[in-house]
Amino acid sequence: MGFEILEKQLRQRIGAGGEISAVRVPLRACPLGAHVDHQLGEVTGLALNHGVDLRFKPRDTPTVTLESVGFSGVIEVDLRRVGEPHGDWGDYLWAVAAEMGEIFDLHRGFDGVMKGDLAGMGVSSSAAIMVAYCLALAEVNQIELNRSKIARLVQRAENRHIGVASGLLDQSVILFAEAGSLTHIDCRDFSVSQIVAGEALPDFRIVVAFSGMARQLSNTDYNHRVGECREAAATLLRRAGVESGPKPVLSDVAPELFEQEGRRLPENLRRRAAHYFGEIARVHDGVEAWRRGDLGAFGALMTASGESSIINYQCGTPPLVALFETVRDAPGVFGTRFSGAGFGGSCLALVEAEAADDVAEKIFRDYTAAFPDLAAHARSAICRPAGPAAVKNAGEFS
Ligand code: GLA
């Protein structure tokens, strides 16, 4: 990932002396469990061997200076007077610093350089950089934070300061994923389990096929859909005479209640709830399929999830839907769905290992022939499962 360049860039700016630390944070794939985390449902995840790398040297003052390979300028944040985000690439640092500063005394900052892979492609690069900043700030201020606390803190930073009503999916997968298993997270009680298939699992790759259309969730219908899910939950609970808290979610609703009452919901709310209950069932079935090593069955559930995202959750732009169909029909693909929210970004596919190169090439060829205007930005990345986020001395990362 060109770590030497990061270190060189940092040394050039701050001088040669002193030890440099490093945070490496993977991106995440969510093969099943689309748009259910904000309803406190169940999700599955894998971490990718692509991600964010941050090299940093602690400062004795409460200031962070940060450069990014890929974005211009040096961001400077006074941790004692964080203020409001500025609408540039430094906002994610501001958001994390603001959230952490409310709870902890951030008396030390750092000088850092970061680099992100596959940015803007819908594989949670924003959550990854926020986790990286949180880990670095915790490290330099000697704050003990377990992974659940980091995930919740970063989620709150995104909800409150970036303005996206996202759930716990991205941060949790990034922090808990293990290379040899599928991570299952129940967002209601935040219990995490690793689903291991062992030798039964065929060798596979994760192909991320980018539509060429980057997106920021704060500029999409993401929050509106979250609101519709909550409204569906509130309506169903009210009709059943069930007391609910101020912010009911669909996981408060029994599936039988949706079966009985769902058809009386307004059409948009019925579809959102149908997606939720269908997706939770697919997560349960998917976990069993993974345990058996049956990637054929698991992949079919992913594709069904993708179809439900289009029909019931009504996300996906026309090029992204066309990309989904192209990926779905390529030989060697176990299954595919949108990566992340699906308002732009990428499709994610589980693919037979030996077919991955051909699949990636075919997808790119067919898609760019259909959407030549997007060809300049469209691309595919072939990824493998990876382990979770980690902080180390720079020399410890190869
Ligand atoms: C984005 C959000 C997540 C989740 C997914 C959809 O990635 O950040 O919280 O809602 O979309 O599953």
Short mmCIF file of C-alpha atoms and ligand atoms in Angstrom, two decimals:
data_model
loop_
_atom_site.label_atom_id
_atom_site.label_comp_id
_atom_site.label_asym_id
_atom_site.label_seq_id
_atom_site.Cartn_x
_atom_site.Cartn_y
_atom_site.Cartn_z
CA MET A 1 0.00 0.00 0.00
CA GLY A 2 3.05 2.30 -0.26
CA PHE A 3 3.62 2.75 3.48
CA GLU A 4 7.15 4.08 2.96
CA ILE A 5 5.70 7.01 1.01
CA LEU A 6 3.43 7.87 3.94
CA GLU A 7 6.30 7.80 6.39
CA LYS A 8 8.55 9.81 4.09
CA GLN A 9 5.85 12.43 3.62
CA LEU A 10 5.35 12.69 7.37
CA ARG A 11 9.09 12.93 8.12
CA GLN A 12 9.49 15.61 5.48
CA ARG A 13 6.88 17.74 7.22
CA ILE A 14 7.71 17.17 10.88
CA GLY A 15 11.39 16.21 10.88
CA ALA A 16 13.34 12.98 11.13
CA GLY A 17 13.34 12.12 14.86
CA GLY A 18 11.02 10.01 16.99
CA GLU A 19 8.99 6.86 16.58
CA ILE A 20 6.05 6.79 14.22
CA SER A 21 2.90 4.79 14.97
CA ALA A 22 0.47 3.35 12.49
CA VAL A 23 -3.19 2.50 12.31
CA ARG A 24 -4.44 0.18 9.62
CA VAL A 25 -8.19 -0.07 9.18
CA PRO A 26 -9.85 -2.36 6.64
CA LEU A 27 -12.87 -1.51 4.51
CA ARG A 28 -15.93 -3.67 5.00
CA ALA A 29 -18.20 -5.80 2.88
CA CYS A 30 -21.71 -6.61 4.04
CA PRO A 31 -22.87 -9.63 2.07
CA LEU A 32 -26.22 -9.93 3.90
CA GLY A 33 -28.02 -7.52 6.20
CA ALA A 34 -28.66 -4.49 3.99
CA HIS A 35 -30.36 -1.51 5.63
CA VAL A 36 -31.32 -3.32 8.79
CA ASP A 37 -28.60 -2.04 11.15
CA HIS A 38 -30.37 1.29 11.77
CA GLN A 39 -33.46 -0.78 12.69
CA LEU A 40 -31.33 -2.72 15.19
CA GLY A 41 -31.51 -5.85 13.09
CA GLU A 42 -28.83 -8.44 12.31
CA VAL A 43 -26.03 -8.03 9.79
CA THR A 44 -23.12 -10.01 8.42
CA GLY A 45 -19.74 -8.68 7.40
CA LEU A 46 -16.28 -9.34 6.09
CA ALA A 47 -13.29 -7.01 6.25
CA LEU A 48 -11.35 -6.45 3.03
CA ASN A 49 -7.61 -6.44 2.44
CA HIS A 50 -7.92 -2.82 1.31
CA GLY A 51 -8.32 0.07 3.66
CA VAL A 52 -7.05 3.16 5.34
CA ASP A 53 -3.54 3.61 6.59
CA LEU A 54 -2.64 6.38 9.01
CA ARG A 55 0.93 7.09 10.12
CA PHE A 56 1.19 9.45 13.04
CA LYS A 57 3.55 10.88 15.61
CA PRO A 58 2.13 12.06 18.95
CA ARG A 59 2.34 15.75 19.86
CA ASP A 60 2.54 17.14 23.36
CA THR A 61 -0.05 19.78 22.48
CA PRO A 62 -3.79 19.27 21.82
CA THR A 63 -3.46 19.81 18.07
CA VAL A 64 -3.78 17.43 15.14
CA THR A 65 -2.19 18.20 11.79
CA LEU A 66 -3.15 15.87 9.01
CA GLU A 67 -2.28 15.36 5.36
CA SER A 68 -3.86 12.92 2.98
CA VAL A 69 -2.40 11.27 -0.07
CA GLY A 70 -5.17 12.06 -2.53
CA PHE A 71 -6.51 15.28 -1.01
CA SER A 72 -4.72 18.59 -0.92
CA GLY A 73 -3.83 20.77 2.04
CA VAL A 74 -2.97 20.17 5.68
CA ILE A 75 -5.92 19.99 8.07
CA GLU A 76 -5.27 21.44 11.51
CA VAL A 77 -7.63 20.82 14.41
CA ASP A 78 -7.35 22.33 17.87
CA LEU A 79 -8.78 19.54 20.02
CA ARG A 80 -9.83 21.99 22.73
CA ARG A 81 -11.86 24.15 20.29
CA VAL A 82 -13.12 21.77 17.66
CA GLY A 83 -16.09 23.86 16.48
CA GLU A 84 -18.08 22.70 13.47
CA PRO A 85 -17.09 20.67 10.38
CA HIS A 86 -16.00 22.80 7.40
CA GLY A 87 -17.35 20.84 4.45
CA ASP A 88 -14.00 19.39 3.33
CA TRP A 89 -12.10 16.10 3.70
CA GLY A 90 -11.11 17.05 7.23
CA ASP A 91 -14.73 16.86 8.45
CA TYR A 92 -14.37 13.27 9.56
CA LEU A 93 -11.51 14.23 11.86
CA TRP A 94 -13.50 17.15 13.22
CA ALA A 95 -16.47 14.87 13.84
CA VAL A 96 -14.45 12.28 15.76
CA ALA A 97 -12.56 14.92 17.73
CA ALA A 98 -15.83 16.67 18.66
CA GLU A 99 -17.43 13.44 19.84
CA MET A 100 -14.39 12.23 21.78
CA GLY A 101 -13.78 15.69 23.25
CA GLU A 102 -17.21 15.62 24.91
CA ILE A 103 -16.21 12.54 26.88
CA PHE A 104 -12.44 12.63 27.29
CA ASP A 105 -9.72 15.17 27.97
CA LEU A 106 -7.89 15.21 24.64
CA HIS A 107 -4.70 16.89 25.80
CA ARG A 108 -2.48 15.39 23.13
CA GLY A 109 -2.81 15.37 19.37
CA PHE A 110 -0.65 14.03 16.54
CA ASP A 111 0.93 14.86 13.22
CA GLY A 112 -0.31 12.42 10.66
CA VAL A 113 -0.48 11.36 7.03
CA MET A 114 -3.21 9.09 5.78
CA LYS A 115 -4.00 7.18 2.65
CA GLY A 116 -7.25 5.48 1.71
CA ASP A 117 -7.93 2.76 -0.84
CA LEU A 118 -11.13 2.50 -2.89
CA ALA A 119 -12.40 5.83 -1.46
CA GLY A 120 -15.96 6.82 -2.36
CA MET A 121 -16.76 3.38 -3.77
CA GLY A 122 -19.34 2.45 -1.12
CA VAL A 123 -17.11 0.19 0.96
CA SER A 124 -17.28 2.39 4.06
CA SER A 125 -14.14 4.47 3.59
CA SER A 126 -15.71 7.20 5.75
CA ALA A 127 -16.28 4.83 8.69
CA ALA A 128 -12.75 3.46 8.21
CA ILE A 129 -11.08 6.86 8.44
CA MET A 130 -13.18 7.79 11.46
CA VAL A 131 -12.17 4.57 13.22
CA ALA A 132 -8.54 5.36 12.33
CA TYR A 133 -8.75 8.84 13.89
CA CYS A 134 -10.47 7.47 16.97
CA LEU A 135 -7.81 4.80 17.46
CA ALA A 136 -4.99 7.32 17.00
CA LEU A 137 -6.51 9.85 19.42
CA ALA A 138 -7.15 7.11 21.99
CA GLU A 139 -3.58 5.89 21.62
CA VAL A 140 -1.87 9.26 22.08
CA ASN A 141 -4.12 10.19 25.02
CA GLN A 142 -3.84 6.73 26.60
CA ILE A 143 -7.60 6.26 26.61
CA GLU A 144 -8.73 2.67 27.11
CA LEU A 145 -11.61 1.95 24.74
CA ASN A 146 -12.92 -1.47 23.86
CA ARG A 147 -14.08 -2.19 20.31
CA SER A 148 -17.79 -1.86 21.10
CA LYS A 149 -17.21 1.58 22.61
CA ILE A 150 -15.18 2.69 19.60
CA ALA A 151 -17.92 1.49 17.24
CA ARG A 152 -20.63 3.34 19.15
CA LEU A 153 -18.53 6.48 19.49
CA VAL A 154 -17.76 6.59 15.76
CA GLN A 155 -21.41 5.88 14.91
CA ARG A 156 -22.49 8.81 17.11
CA ALA A 157 -19.87 11.05 15.46
CA GLU A 158 -21.32 10.16 12.05
CA ASN A 159 -24.93 10.57 13.21
CA ARG A 160 -24.45 13.86 15.01
CA HIS A 161 -21.67 15.62 13.13
CA ILE A 162 -21.80 14.25 9.59
CA GLY A 163 -25.59 14.09 9.56
CA VAL A 164 -26.07 10.46 8.47
CA ALA A 165 -28.50 8.34 10.53
CA SER A 166 -26.37 5.23 9.94
CA GLY A 167 -26.34 2.13 12.09
CA LEU A 168 -23.50 0.13 13.57
CA LEU A 169 -22.69 -2.05 10.58
CA ASP A 170 -19.61 -0.38 9.12
CA GLN A 171 -17.68 0.37 12.30
CA SER A 172 -18.46 -3.00 13.86
CA VAL A 173 -17.34 -5.06 10.90
CA ILE A 174 -14.18 -2.97 10.61
CA LEU A 175 -13.40 -3.56 14.29
CA PHE A 176 -14.53 -7.15 14.80
CA ALA A 177 -14.04 -8.99 11.49
CA GLU A 178 -11.72 -11.98 11.40
CA ALA A 179 -10.09 -13.18 8.20
CA GLY A 180 -11.24 -16.79 8.50
CA SER A 181 -14.91 -16.28 9.30
CA LEU A 182 -18.11 -14.40 8.56
CA THR A 183 -18.88 -11.87 11.28
CA HIS A 184 -22.49 -11.81 12.51
CA ILE A 185 -23.62 -8.79 14.51
CA ASP A 186 -26.93 -8.37 16.28
CA CYS A 187 -27.26 -4.58 16.42
CA ARG A 188 -29.95 -4.78 19.11
CA ASP A 189 -27.75 -6.09 21.92
CA PHE A 190 -24.49 -5.60 20.01
CA SER A 191 -23.50 -9.24 20.32
CA VAL A 192 -20.90 -10.36 17.83
CA SER A 193 -20.24 -13.92 16.70
CA GLN A 194 -17.88 -15.45 14.18
CA ILE A 195 -19.36 -17.99 11.79
CA VAL A 196 -16.73 -20.50 10.75
CA ALA A 197 -17.18 -22.87 7.83
CA GLY A 198 -13.74 -24.38 8.06
CA GLU A 199 -12.49 -26.42 5.15
CA ALA A 200 -15.92 -26.79 3.62
CA LEU A 201 -15.80 -23.26 2.26
CA PRO A 202 -14.71 -22.99 -1.40
CA ASP A 203 -11.91 -20.55 -2.17
CA PHE A 204 -13.55 -17.23 -3.02
CA ARG A 205 -12.78 -13.60 -3.71
CA ILE A 206 -14.81 -10.49 -3.04
CA VAL A 207 -15.15 -8.39 -6.16
CA VAL A 208 -16.06 -4.75 -5.67
CA ALA A 209 -17.42 -3.41 -8.96
CA PHE A 210 -17.59 0.39 -8.86
CA SER A 211 -20.25 2.10 -10.99
CA GLY A 212 -18.15 5.24 -11.43
CA MET A 213 -20.68 7.19 -9.37
CA ALA A 214 -19.27 8.15 -5.98
CA ARG A 215 -21.73 9.35 -3.38
CA GLN A 216 -21.83 10.82 0.09
CA LEU A 217 -24.65 9.36 2.14
CA SER A 218 -25.59 12.76 3.55
CA ASN A 219 -26.64 13.79 0.01
CA THR A 220 -28.87 10.77 -0.64
CA ASP A 221 -32.27 9.43 0.45
CA TYR A 222 -30.54 7.36 3.16
CA ASN A 223 -31.97 9.32 6.11
CA HIS A 224 -35.38 9.51 4.47
CA ARG A 225 -35.49 5.70 4.20
CA VAL A 226 -34.46 5.37 7.85
CA GLY A 227 -37.39 7.65 8.70
CA GLU A 228 -39.77 5.52 6.62
CA CYS A 229 -38.65 2.37 8.43
CA ARG A 230 -39.30 4.05 11.78
CA GLU A 231 -42.70 5.24 10.60
CA ALA A 232 -43.57 1.71 9.47
CA ALA A 233 -42.55 0.42 12.90
CA ALA A 234 -44.52 3.09 14.76
CA THR A 235 -47.65 2.47 12.65
CA LEU A 236 -47.56 -1.30 13.10
CA LEU A 237 -46.99 -1.05 16.86
CA ARG A 238 -49.77 1.52 17.24
CA ARG A 239 -52.24 -0.68 15.36
CA ALA A 240 -51.40 -3.60 17.60
CA GLY A 241 -51.79 -1.39 20.68
CA VAL A 242 -48.17 -2.01 21.68
CA GLU A 243 -46.53 0.74 23.76
CA SER A 244 -43.37 1.94 22.06
CA GLY A 245 -40.56 4.27 22.97
CA PRO A 246 -39.99 7.62 21.25
CA LYS A 247 -38.00 6.07 18.40
CA PRO A 248 -39.49 2.70 17.48
CA VAL A 249 -37.57 0.56 15.00
CA LEU A 250 -38.61 -2.44 12.92
CA SER A 251 -36.85 -4.89 15.21
CA ASP A 252 -39.44 -3.89 17.86
CA VAL A 253 -42.11 -5.39 15.60
CA ALA A 254 -42.86 -9.13 15.67
CA PRO A 255 -42.71 -10.66 12.16
CA GLU A 256 -46.26 -12.06 12.73
CA LEU A 257 -47.56 -8.54 13.27
CA PHE A 258 -46.11 -7.49 9.93
CA GLU A 259 -47.66 -10.56 8.30
CA GLN A 260 -51.11 -9.66 9.68
CA GLU A 261 -51.03 -5.90 9.32
CA GLY A 262 -48.41 -5.21 6.67
CA ARG A 263 -50.80 -5.01 3.76
CA ARG A 264 -52.67 -2.14 5.41
CA LEU A 265 -49.57 0.05 5.52
CA PRO A 266 -49.11 2.81 2.94
CA GLU A 267 -47.26 1.34 -0.05
CA ASN A 268 -43.85 2.91 0.66
CA LEU A 269 -43.89 1.80 4.31
CA ARG A 270 -45.07 -1.69 3.38
CA ARG A 271 -42.13 -2.07 1.03
CA ARG A 272 -39.57 -0.86 3.59
CA ALA A 273 -40.91 -3.27 6.21
CA ALA A 274 -41.07 -6.11 3.65
CA HIS A 275 -37.40 -5.49 2.93
CA TYR A 276 -36.55 -5.55 6.63
CA PHE A 277 -38.32 -8.81 7.47
CA GLY A 278 -37.13 -10.50 4.26
CA GLU A 279 -33.55 -9.41 4.94
CA ILE A 280 -33.54 -10.68 8.52
CA ALA A 281 -34.73 -14.07 7.27
CA ARG A 282 -31.96 -14.03 4.63
CA VAL A 283 -29.36 -13.25 7.32
CA HIS A 284 -30.54 -16.26 9.36
CA ASP A 285 -30.52 -18.56 6.32
CA GLY A 286 -27.20 -17.10 5.16
CA VAL A 287 -25.49 -17.81 8.46
CA GLU A 288 -26.55 -21.46 8.20
CA ALA A 289 -25.43 -21.67 4.56
CA TRP A 290 -22.02 -20.19 5.46
CA ARG A 291 -21.63 -22.64 8.33
CA ARG A 292 -22.24 -25.49 5.88
CA GLY A 293 -19.74 -23.96 3.44
CA ASP A 294 -22.54 -23.62 0.87
CA LEU A 295 -21.52 -20.47 -0.97
CA GLY A 296 -24.02 -21.28 -3.74
CA ALA A 297 -26.93 -20.94 -1.29
CA PHE A 298 -25.30 -17.98 0.45
CA GLY A 299 -24.77 -16.21 -2.87
CA ALA A 300 -28.37 -16.79 -3.96
CA LEU A 301 -29.49 -15.06 -0.75
CA MET A 302 -27.18 -12.13 -1.53
CA THR A 303 -28.73 -11.74 -4.96
CA ALA A 304 -32.21 -11.90 -3.42
CA SER A 305 -31.09 -9.19 -1.01
CA GLY A 306 -29.98 -7.08 -3.96
CA GLU A 307 -33.35 -7.55 -5.64
CA SER A 308 -35.20 -6.57 -2.47
CA SER A 309 -33.02 -3.45 -2.17
CA ILE A 310 -34.18 -2.45 -5.64
CA ILE A 311 -37.86 -3.41 -5.38
CA ASN A 312 -38.69 -2.89 -1.71
CA TYR A 313 -36.06 -0.50 -0.40
CA GLN A 314 -36.08 1.38 -3.69
CA CYS A 315 -32.44 2.32 -3.86
CA GLY A 316 -30.07 1.94 -6.78
CA THR A 317 -29.59 4.35 -9.66
CA PRO A 318 -30.22 3.01 -13.21
CA PRO A 319 -26.48 2.42 -13.87
CA LEU A 320 -26.07 0.67 -10.53
CA VAL A 321 -29.06 -1.58 -11.20
CA ALA A 322 -27.65 -2.40 -14.66
CA LEU A 323 -24.29 -3.15 -13.02
CA PHE A 324 -26.03 -5.45 -10.51
CA GLU A 325 -27.63 -7.39 -13.40
CA THR A 326 -24.30 -7.63 -15.24
CA VAL A 327 -22.51 -8.96 -12.16
CA ARG A 328 -25.35 -11.34 -11.27
CA ASP A 329 -25.26 -12.95 -14.71
CA ALA A 330 -21.46 -13.37 -14.93
CA PRO A 331 -20.22 -16.99 -14.73
CA GLY A 332 -18.40 -17.81 -11.49
CA VAL A 333 -20.41 -15.35 -9.37
CA PHE A 334 -22.01 -16.94 -6.29
CA GLY A 335 -24.09 -13.84 -5.61
CA THR A 336 -24.12 -10.07 -5.61
CA ARG A 337 -25.80 -7.06 -4.09
CA PHE A 338 -25.15 -3.37 -3.68
CA SER A 339 -22.22 -2.61 -1.43
CA GLY A 340 -23.41 -0.44 1.45
CA ALA A 341 -26.38 1.83 0.96
CA GLY A 342 -26.75 1.45 -2.80
CA PHE A 343 -27.52 5.06 -3.68
CA GLY A 344 -24.44 5.06 -5.90
CA GLY A 345 -21.15 3.32 -5.32
CA SER A 346 -20.54 -0.32 -6.07
CA CYS A 347 -21.86 -3.83 -6.35
CA LEU A 348 -20.26 -6.44 -4.19
CA ALA A 349 -19.91 -10.02 -5.39
CA LEU A 350 -18.70 -13.29 -3.94
CA VAL A 351 -16.86 -15.02 -6.76
CA GLU A 352 -15.08 -18.34 -7.28
CA ALA A 353 -11.39 -17.58 -6.73
CA GLU A 354 -10.22 -18.89 -10.08
CA ALA A 355 -12.92 -16.95 -11.95
CA ALA A 356 -12.26 -13.60 -10.23
CA ASP A 357 -9.97 -12.06 -12.87
CA ASP A 358 -12.30 -12.98 -15.73
CA VAL A 359 -15.37 -11.83 -13.84
CA ALA A 360 -13.81 -8.46 -12.98
CA GLU A 361 -12.75 -7.96 -16.59
CA LYS A 362 -16.10 -9.01 -18.07
CA ILE A 363 -18.07 -6.79 -15.69
CA PHE A 364 -15.93 -3.81 -16.58
CA ARG A 365 -16.18 -4.47 -20.32
CA ASP A 366 -19.95 -4.99 -20.40
CA TYR A 367 -20.75 -2.17 -18.01
CA THR A 368 -18.58 0.47 -19.63
CA ALA A 369 -19.95 -0.50 -23.06
CA ALA A 370 -23.44 0.25 -21.71
CA PHE A 371 -22.40 3.41 -19.81
CA PRO A 372 -19.44 4.92 -21.68
CA ASP A 373 -19.86 8.23 -19.80
CA LEU A 374 -18.97 6.46 -16.55
CA ALA A 375 -16.04 4.50 -18.00
CA ALA A 376 -13.41 6.98 -16.83
CA HIS A 377 -14.23 6.28 -13.16
CA ALA A 378 -15.69 2.75 -13.17
CA ARG A 379 -13.32 0.03 -11.98
CA SER A 380 -13.25 -3.33 -10.22
CA ALA A 381 -11.15 -4.45 -7.29
CA ILE A 382 -10.55 -8.08 -6.39
CA CYS A 383 -10.31 -8.42 -2.62
CA ARG A 384 -9.70 -11.11 -0.02
CA PRO A 385 -11.06 -11.29 3.52
CA ALA A 386 -8.85 -9.57 6.12
CA GLY A 387 -8.57 -9.04 9.86
CA PRO A 388 -9.78 -6.08 11.93
CA ALA A 389 -8.42 -2.58 12.55
CA ALA A 390 -5.13 -2.44 14.45
CA VAL A 391 -2.72 0.12 15.94
CA LYS A 392 1.00 -0.71 15.97
CA ASN A 393 4.43 0.77 15.71
CA ALA A 394 4.93 1.60 12.06
CA GLY A 395 7.68 -1.00 11.68
CA GLU A 396 5.33 -3.82 12.71
CA PHE A 397 3.22 -3.52 9.53
CA SER A 398 4.79 -5.10 6.50
C1 GLA B 1 -24.25 2.40 4.86
C2 GLA B 1 -24.42 2.77 6.33
C3 GLA B 1 -24.64 1.52 7.19
C4 GLA B 1 -25.75 0.63 6.63
C5 GLA B 1 -25.56 0.41 5.13
C6 GLA B 1 -26.73 -0.31 4.51
O1 GLA B 1 -23.09 1.69 4.66
O2 GLA B 1 -23.28 3.47 6.78
O3 GLA B 1 -24.90 1.91 8.52
O4 GLA B 1 -27.01 1.16 6.91
O5 GLA B 1 -25.38 1.64 4.42
O6 GLA B 1 -26.82 -1.60 5.00
#
